[in-house]
């Protein structure tokens, strides 16, 4: 079976045109399905400030009430969780801090107290 060269060239041109046309269509379909997916499953946003403030108060109390003789791992885990919610509150209120970059020890404890005072100054109720 012999196919004329002109017919093969025309077929290739049609295939090339279809490929060029399907690219934008596929991109449009992907964008549309992404929007539908985002509407069904909204991306988690920031937590409400009231919830973060409640966590700051709860974890602050828990850290202050760690009984003597408790494992050091418990105290460190509570301190890390407390630092995380302090940073989250600072980010929500746009309060500058250096808690993440300050090494463990007295310098970090001092930065934690400074951040608490700054958060109180910004209007966050950090103590009951």
Coordinates of N, CA and C in Angstrom, one line a residue:
X1 N 0.8 -1.2 0.0 CA 0.0 0.0 0.0 C 0.9 1.2 0.0
X2 N 0.6 2.1 -0.9 CA 1.4 3.3 -1.1 C 0.6 4.5 -0.9
X3 N 1.0 5.3 0.1 CA 0.3 6.6 0.4 C 1.1 7.7 -0.1
X4 N 0.4 8.6 -0.9 CA 1.1 9.7 -1.5 C 1.8 10.6 -0.4
X5 N 2.9 11.2 -0.7 CA 3.7 12.0 0.2 C 2.9 13.2 0.7
X6 N 2.1 13.8 -0.2 CA 1.3 15.0 0.1 C 0.2 14.6 1.1
X7 N -0.4 13.4 1.0 CA -1.4 13.0 2.0 C -0.7 12.8 3.4
X8 N 0.5 12.3 3.5 CA 1.2 12.1 4.7 C 1.5 13.5 5.3
X9 N 1.9 14.4 4.5 CA 2.3 15.8 5.0 C 1.0 16.5 5.6
X10 N -0.1 16.3 4.9 CA -1.4 16.9 5.4 C -1.8 16.2 6.7
X11 N -1.6 14.9 6.9 CA -1.9 14.2 8.1 C -1.1 14.8 9.2
X12 N 0.2 14.9 9.0 CA 1.1 15.4 10.0 C 0.7 16.8 10.4
X13 N 0.3 17.7 9.4 CA -0.1 19.0 9.7 C -1.3 19.0 10.6
X14 N -2.3 18.1 10.3 CA -3.5 18.0 11.1 C -3.2 17.6 12.5
X15 N -2.3 16.6 12.7 CA -1.9 16.1 14.0 C -1.2 17.2 14.8
X16 N -0.3 18.0 14.1 CA 0.4 19.1 14.7 C -0.6 20.1 15.2
X17 N -1.6 20.4 14.4 CA -2.6 21.4 14.8 C -3.4 21.0 16.0
X18 N -3.7 19.7 16.0 CA -4.5 19.1 17.1 C -3.6 19.2 18.4
X19 N -2.4 18.9 18.3 CA -1.5 18.9 19.5 C -1.4 20.4 20.0
X20 N -1.2 21.3 19.1 CA -1.1 22.7 19.4 C -2.4 23.2 20.1
X21 N -3.5 22.7 19.6 CA -4.8 23.2 20.1 C -5.1 22.5 21.4
X22 N -4.7 21.3 21.7 CA -5.0 20.6 22.9 C -4.2 21.1 24.1
X23 N -3.1 21.7 23.9 CA -2.3 22.2 25.0 C -3.1 23.2 25.8
X24 N -3.6 24.3 25.2 CA -4.3 25.3 26.0 C -5.6 24.7 26.6
X25 N -6.2 23.8 25.9 CA -7.5 23.2 26.4 C -7.2 22.4 27.6
X26 N -6.1 21.6 27.6 CA -5.7 20.8 28.7 C -5.4 21.7 29.9
X27 N -4.6 22.8 29.7 CA -4.3 23.7 30.8 C -5.6 24.3 31.4
X28 N -6.6 24.7 30.5 CA -7.8 25.2 31.0 C -8.6 24.2 31.9
X29 N -8.6 23.0 31.4 CA -9.3 21.9 32.1 C -8.6 21.7 33.5
X30 N -7.3 21.7 33.5 CA -6.6 21.5 34.8 C -6.9 22.7 35.8
X31 N -6.9 23.9 35.2 CA -7.2 25.1 36.1 C -8.6 25.0 36.7
X32 N -9.5 24.6 35.8 CA -10.9 24.6 36.2 C -11.1 23.5 37.3
X33 N -10.5 22.3 37.1 CA -10.6 21.2 38.1 C -9.9 21.6 39.3
X34 N -8.8 22.3 39.3 CA -8.1 22.8 40.5 C -9.0 23.8 41.3
X35 N -9.7 24.6 40.6 CA -10.6 25.6 41.3 C -11.7 24.8 42.0
X36 N -12.3 23.8 41.3 CA -13.4 23.0 41.9 C -12.8 22.3 43.1
X37 N -11.6 21.7 43.0 CA -11.0 20.9 44.1 C -10.8 21.9 45.3
X38 N -10.3 23.1 45.0 CA -10.0 24.0 46.0 C -11.3 24.5 46.7
X39 N -12.4 24.6 46.0 CA -13.7 24.9 46.6 C -14.2 23.8 47.5
X40 N -14.0 22.6 47.1 CA -14.4 21.5 47.9 C -13.5 21.2 49.1
X41 N -12.2 21.5 49.0 CA -11.3 21.2 50.1 C -10.5 22.5 50.3
X42 N -11.0 23.5 51.0 CA -10.2 24.7 51.2 C -8.9 24.5 52.0
X43 N -7.9 25.2 51.6 CA -6.6 25.0 52.2 C -6.7 25.6 53.6
X44 N -6.1 24.9 54.6 CA -6.2 25.4 55.9 C -5.5 26.7 56.0
X45 N -6.1 27.6 56.7 CA -5.5 29.0 56.9 C -5.0 29.1 58.3
X46 N -4.8 30.3 58.6 CA -4.4 30.6 60.0 C -5.5 30.3 61.0
X47 N -5.0 29.9 62.2 CA -6.0 29.7 63.2 C -6.5 31.0 63.7
X48 N -7.7 31.1 64.2 CA -8.2 32.4 64.8 C -7.4 32.8 66.0
X49 N -7.2 34.1 66.1 CA -6.4 34.6 67.2 C -6.9 34.2 68.6
X50 N -8.2 34.1 68.8 CA -8.8 33.7 70.1 C -8.3 32.3 70.4
X51 N -8.2 31.4 69.5 CA -7.8 30.0 69.7 C -6.3 30.0 70.1
X52 N -5.5 30.8 69.3 CA -4.1 30.9 69.6 C -3.8 31.5 71.0
X53 N -4.6 32.5 71.4 CA -4.5 33.1 72.7 C -4.8 32.1 73.8
X54 N -5.9 31.3 73.6 CA -6.2 30.3 74.6 C -5.1 29.3 74.7
X55 N -4.5 28.9 73.6 CA -3.4 28.0 73.7 C -2.2 28.6 74.4
X56 N -1.9 29.9 74.2 CA -0.8 30.5 74.9 C -1.1 30.5 76.4
X57 N -2.3 30.8 76.8 CA -2.6 30.7 78.3 C -2.5 29.3 78.8
X58 N -3.1 28.4 78.1 CA -3.1 27.0 78.6 C -1.7 26.4 78.7
X59 N -0.9 26.6 77.7 CA 0.4 26.1 77.7 C 1.3 26.8 78.7
X60 N 1.1 28.1 78.9 CA 1.8 28.8 79.9 C 1.6 28.3 81.3
X61 N 0.3 28.0 81.6 CA -0.1 27.4 82.9 C 0.5 26.1 83.0
X62 N 0.4 25.3 82.0 CA 1.0 23.9 82.1 C 2.5 23.9 82.3
X63 N 3.2 24.8 81.7 CA 4.6 24.9 81.8 C 5.0 25.4 83.2
X64 N 4.2 26.3 83.8 CA 4.5 26.8 85.1 C 4.2 25.8 86.2
X65 N 3.3 24.8 85.9 CA 2.8 23.9 86.9 C 3.5 22.5 86.7
X66 N 4.5 22.4 85.9 CA 5.2 21.1 85.8 C 5.8 20.7 87.2
X67 N 5.4 19.6 87.7 CA 5.8 19.2 89.1 C 7.3 18.9 89.1
X68 N 7.9 19.2 90.2 CA 9.3 18.8 90.4 C 9.5 17.3 90.3
X69 N 10.5 16.9 89.7 CA 10.8 15.5 89.6 C 10.2 14.9 88.3
X70 N 9.5 15.7 87.5 CA 8.9 15.3 86.2 C 10.1 15.1 85.2
X71 N 9.9 14.2 84.3 CA 11.0 14.0 83.3 C 11.3 15.3 82.5
X72 N 12.6 15.5 82.3 CA 13.0 16.7 81.6 C 12.4 16.7 80.2
X73 N 12.1 15.6 79.6 CA 11.5 15.5 78.2 C 10.1 16.2 78.3
X74 N 9.4 16.0 79.3 CA 8.1 16.6 79.4 C 8.2 18.2 79.5
X75 N 9.1 18.7 80.3 CA 9.3 20.1 80.4 C 9.7 20.7 79.0
X76 N 10.7 20.0 78.4 CA 11.2 20.5 77.1 C 10.1 20.5 76.0
X77 N 9.3 19.4 76.0 CA 8.2 19.3 75.0 C 7.1 20.5 75.3
X78 N 6.8 20.7 76.5 CA 5.9 21.8 76.8 C 6.5 23.2 76.4
X79 N 7.8 23.4 76.7 CA 8.4 24.6 76.3 C 8.4 24.8 74.8
X80 N 8.7 23.7 74.1 CA 8.7 23.8 72.6 C 7.3 24.1 72.1
X81 N 6.3 23.5 72.7 CA 4.9 23.8 72.2 C 4.5 25.2 72.6
X82 N 4.9 25.7 73.7 CA 4.7 27.1 74.2 C 5.3 28.1 73.2
X83 N 6.6 27.8 72.9 CA 7.3 28.6 72.0 C 6.6 28.7 70.6
X84 N 6.1 27.5 70.2 CA 5.4 27.5 68.9 C 4.2 28.4 68.9
X85 N 3.4 28.3 69.9 CA 2.2 29.2 69.9 C 2.5 30.6 70.2
X86 N 3.6 30.9 70.9 CA 4.0 32.3 71.0 C 4.4 32.9 69.7
X87 N 5.2 32.1 68.9 CA 5.6 32.5 67.5 C 4.3 32.7 66.6
X88 N 3.4 31.8 66.7 CA 2.2 31.9 65.9 C 1.4 33.1 66.3
X89 N 1.3 33.4 67.6 CA 0.6 34.7 68.0 C 1.4 35.9 67.5
X90 N 2.7 35.9 67.6 CA 3.5 37.0 67.2 C 3.3 37.2 65.7
X91 N 3.2 36.1 64.9 CA 3.0 36.3 63.5 C 1.6 36.8 63.1
X92 N 0.6 36.4 63.9 CA -0.7 36.9 63.7 C -0.8 38.4 64.0
X93 N -0.1 38.8 65.0 CA -0.2 40.2 65.4 C 0.9 41.1 64.8
X94 N 1.8 40.4 64.1 CA 2.9 41.1 63.4 C 3.8 41.7 64.4
X95 N 4.1 41.0 65.5 CA 5.0 41.4 66.5 C 6.4 40.9 66.2
X96 N 7.4 41.7 66.1 CA 8.8 41.2 65.8 C 9.3 40.4 67.0
X97 N 10.1 39.4 66.7 CA 10.7 38.5 67.7 C 11.9 37.8 67.2
X98 N 12.6 37.2 68.1 CA 13.8 36.4 67.7 C 13.8 35.1 68.4
X99 N 12.6 34.6 68.8 CA 12.5 33.4 69.6 C 13.0 32.2 68.9
X100 N 12.8 32.1 67.6 CA 13.2 30.9 66.8 C 14.7 30.8 66.7
X101 N 15.4 32.0 66.6 CA 16.8 32.0 66.4 C 17.6 32.1 67.7
X102 N 17.0 32.3 68.8 CA 17.7 32.4 70.1 C 18.0 31.0 70.6
X103 N 19.2 30.7 71.0 CA 19.5 29.3 71.5 C 18.9 29.1 72.9
X104 N 18.8 27.8 73.2 CA 18.2 27.4 74.5 C 19.1 28.0 75.6
X105 N 18.4 28.2 76.7 CA 19.1 28.7 77.9 C 18.5 30.0 78.4
X106 N 19.3 30.8 79.2 CA 18.8 32.0 79.7 C 18.4 33.1 78.7
X107 N 19.1 33.1 77.6 CA 18.8 34.1 76.5 C 17.5 33.8 75.9
X108 N 17.2 32.5 75.7 CA 15.8 32.1 75.2 C 14.7 32.5 76.2
X109 N 15.0 32.2 77.5 CA 14.0 32.5 78.5 C 13.7 34.0 78.5
X110 N 14.8 34.8 78.4 CA 14.6 36.2 78.3 C 13.8 36.7 77.1
X111 N 14.1 36.1 75.9 CA 13.4 36.4 74.7 C 11.9 36.0 74.8
X112 N 11.7 34.9 75.5 CA 10.3 34.5 75.7 C 9.5 35.5 76.5
X113 N 10.2 36.0 77.6 CA 9.5 37.0 78.4 C 9.3 38.3 77.7
X114 N 10.3 38.7 76.9 CA 10.2 39.9 76.1 C 9.0 39.8 75.1
X115 N 8.9 38.6 74.4 CA 7.8 38.4 73.5 C 6.5 38.4 74.2
X116 N 6.4 37.8 75.3 CA 5.2 37.8 76.1 C 4.7 39.3 76.4
X117 N 5.7 40.1 76.8 CA 5.4 41.5 77.1 C 4.9 42.2 75.9
X118 N 5.6 41.9 74.7 CA 5.2 42.6 73.5 C 3.8 42.1 73.0
X119 N 3.5 40.8 73.2 CA 2.1 40.4 72.9 C 1.1 41.0 73.8
X120 N 1.4 41.2 75.1 CA 0.5 41.9 76.0 C 0.3 43.3 75.5
X121 N 1.4 43.9 75.1 CA 1.3 45.3 74.6 C 0.5 45.5 73.4
X122 N 0.5 44.4 72.6 CA -0.3 44.4 71.3 C -1.8 44.1 71.6
X123 N -2.1 43.8 72.9 CA -3.5 43.6 73.2 C -3.9 42.2 73.4
X124 N -3.0 41.2 73.4 CA -3.3 39.8 73.6 C -3.3 39.5 75.1
X125 N -4.4 38.9 75.5 CA -4.5 38.5 76.9 C -3.7 37.2 77.1
X126 N -2.5 37.2 77.6 CA -1.7 36.0 77.7 C -1.7 35.4 79.1
X127 N -2.3 36.1 80.1 CA -2.4 35.6 81.4 C -3.9 35.6 81.8
X128 N -4.3 34.7 82.7 CA -5.7 34.7 83.2 C -5.8 35.6 84.3

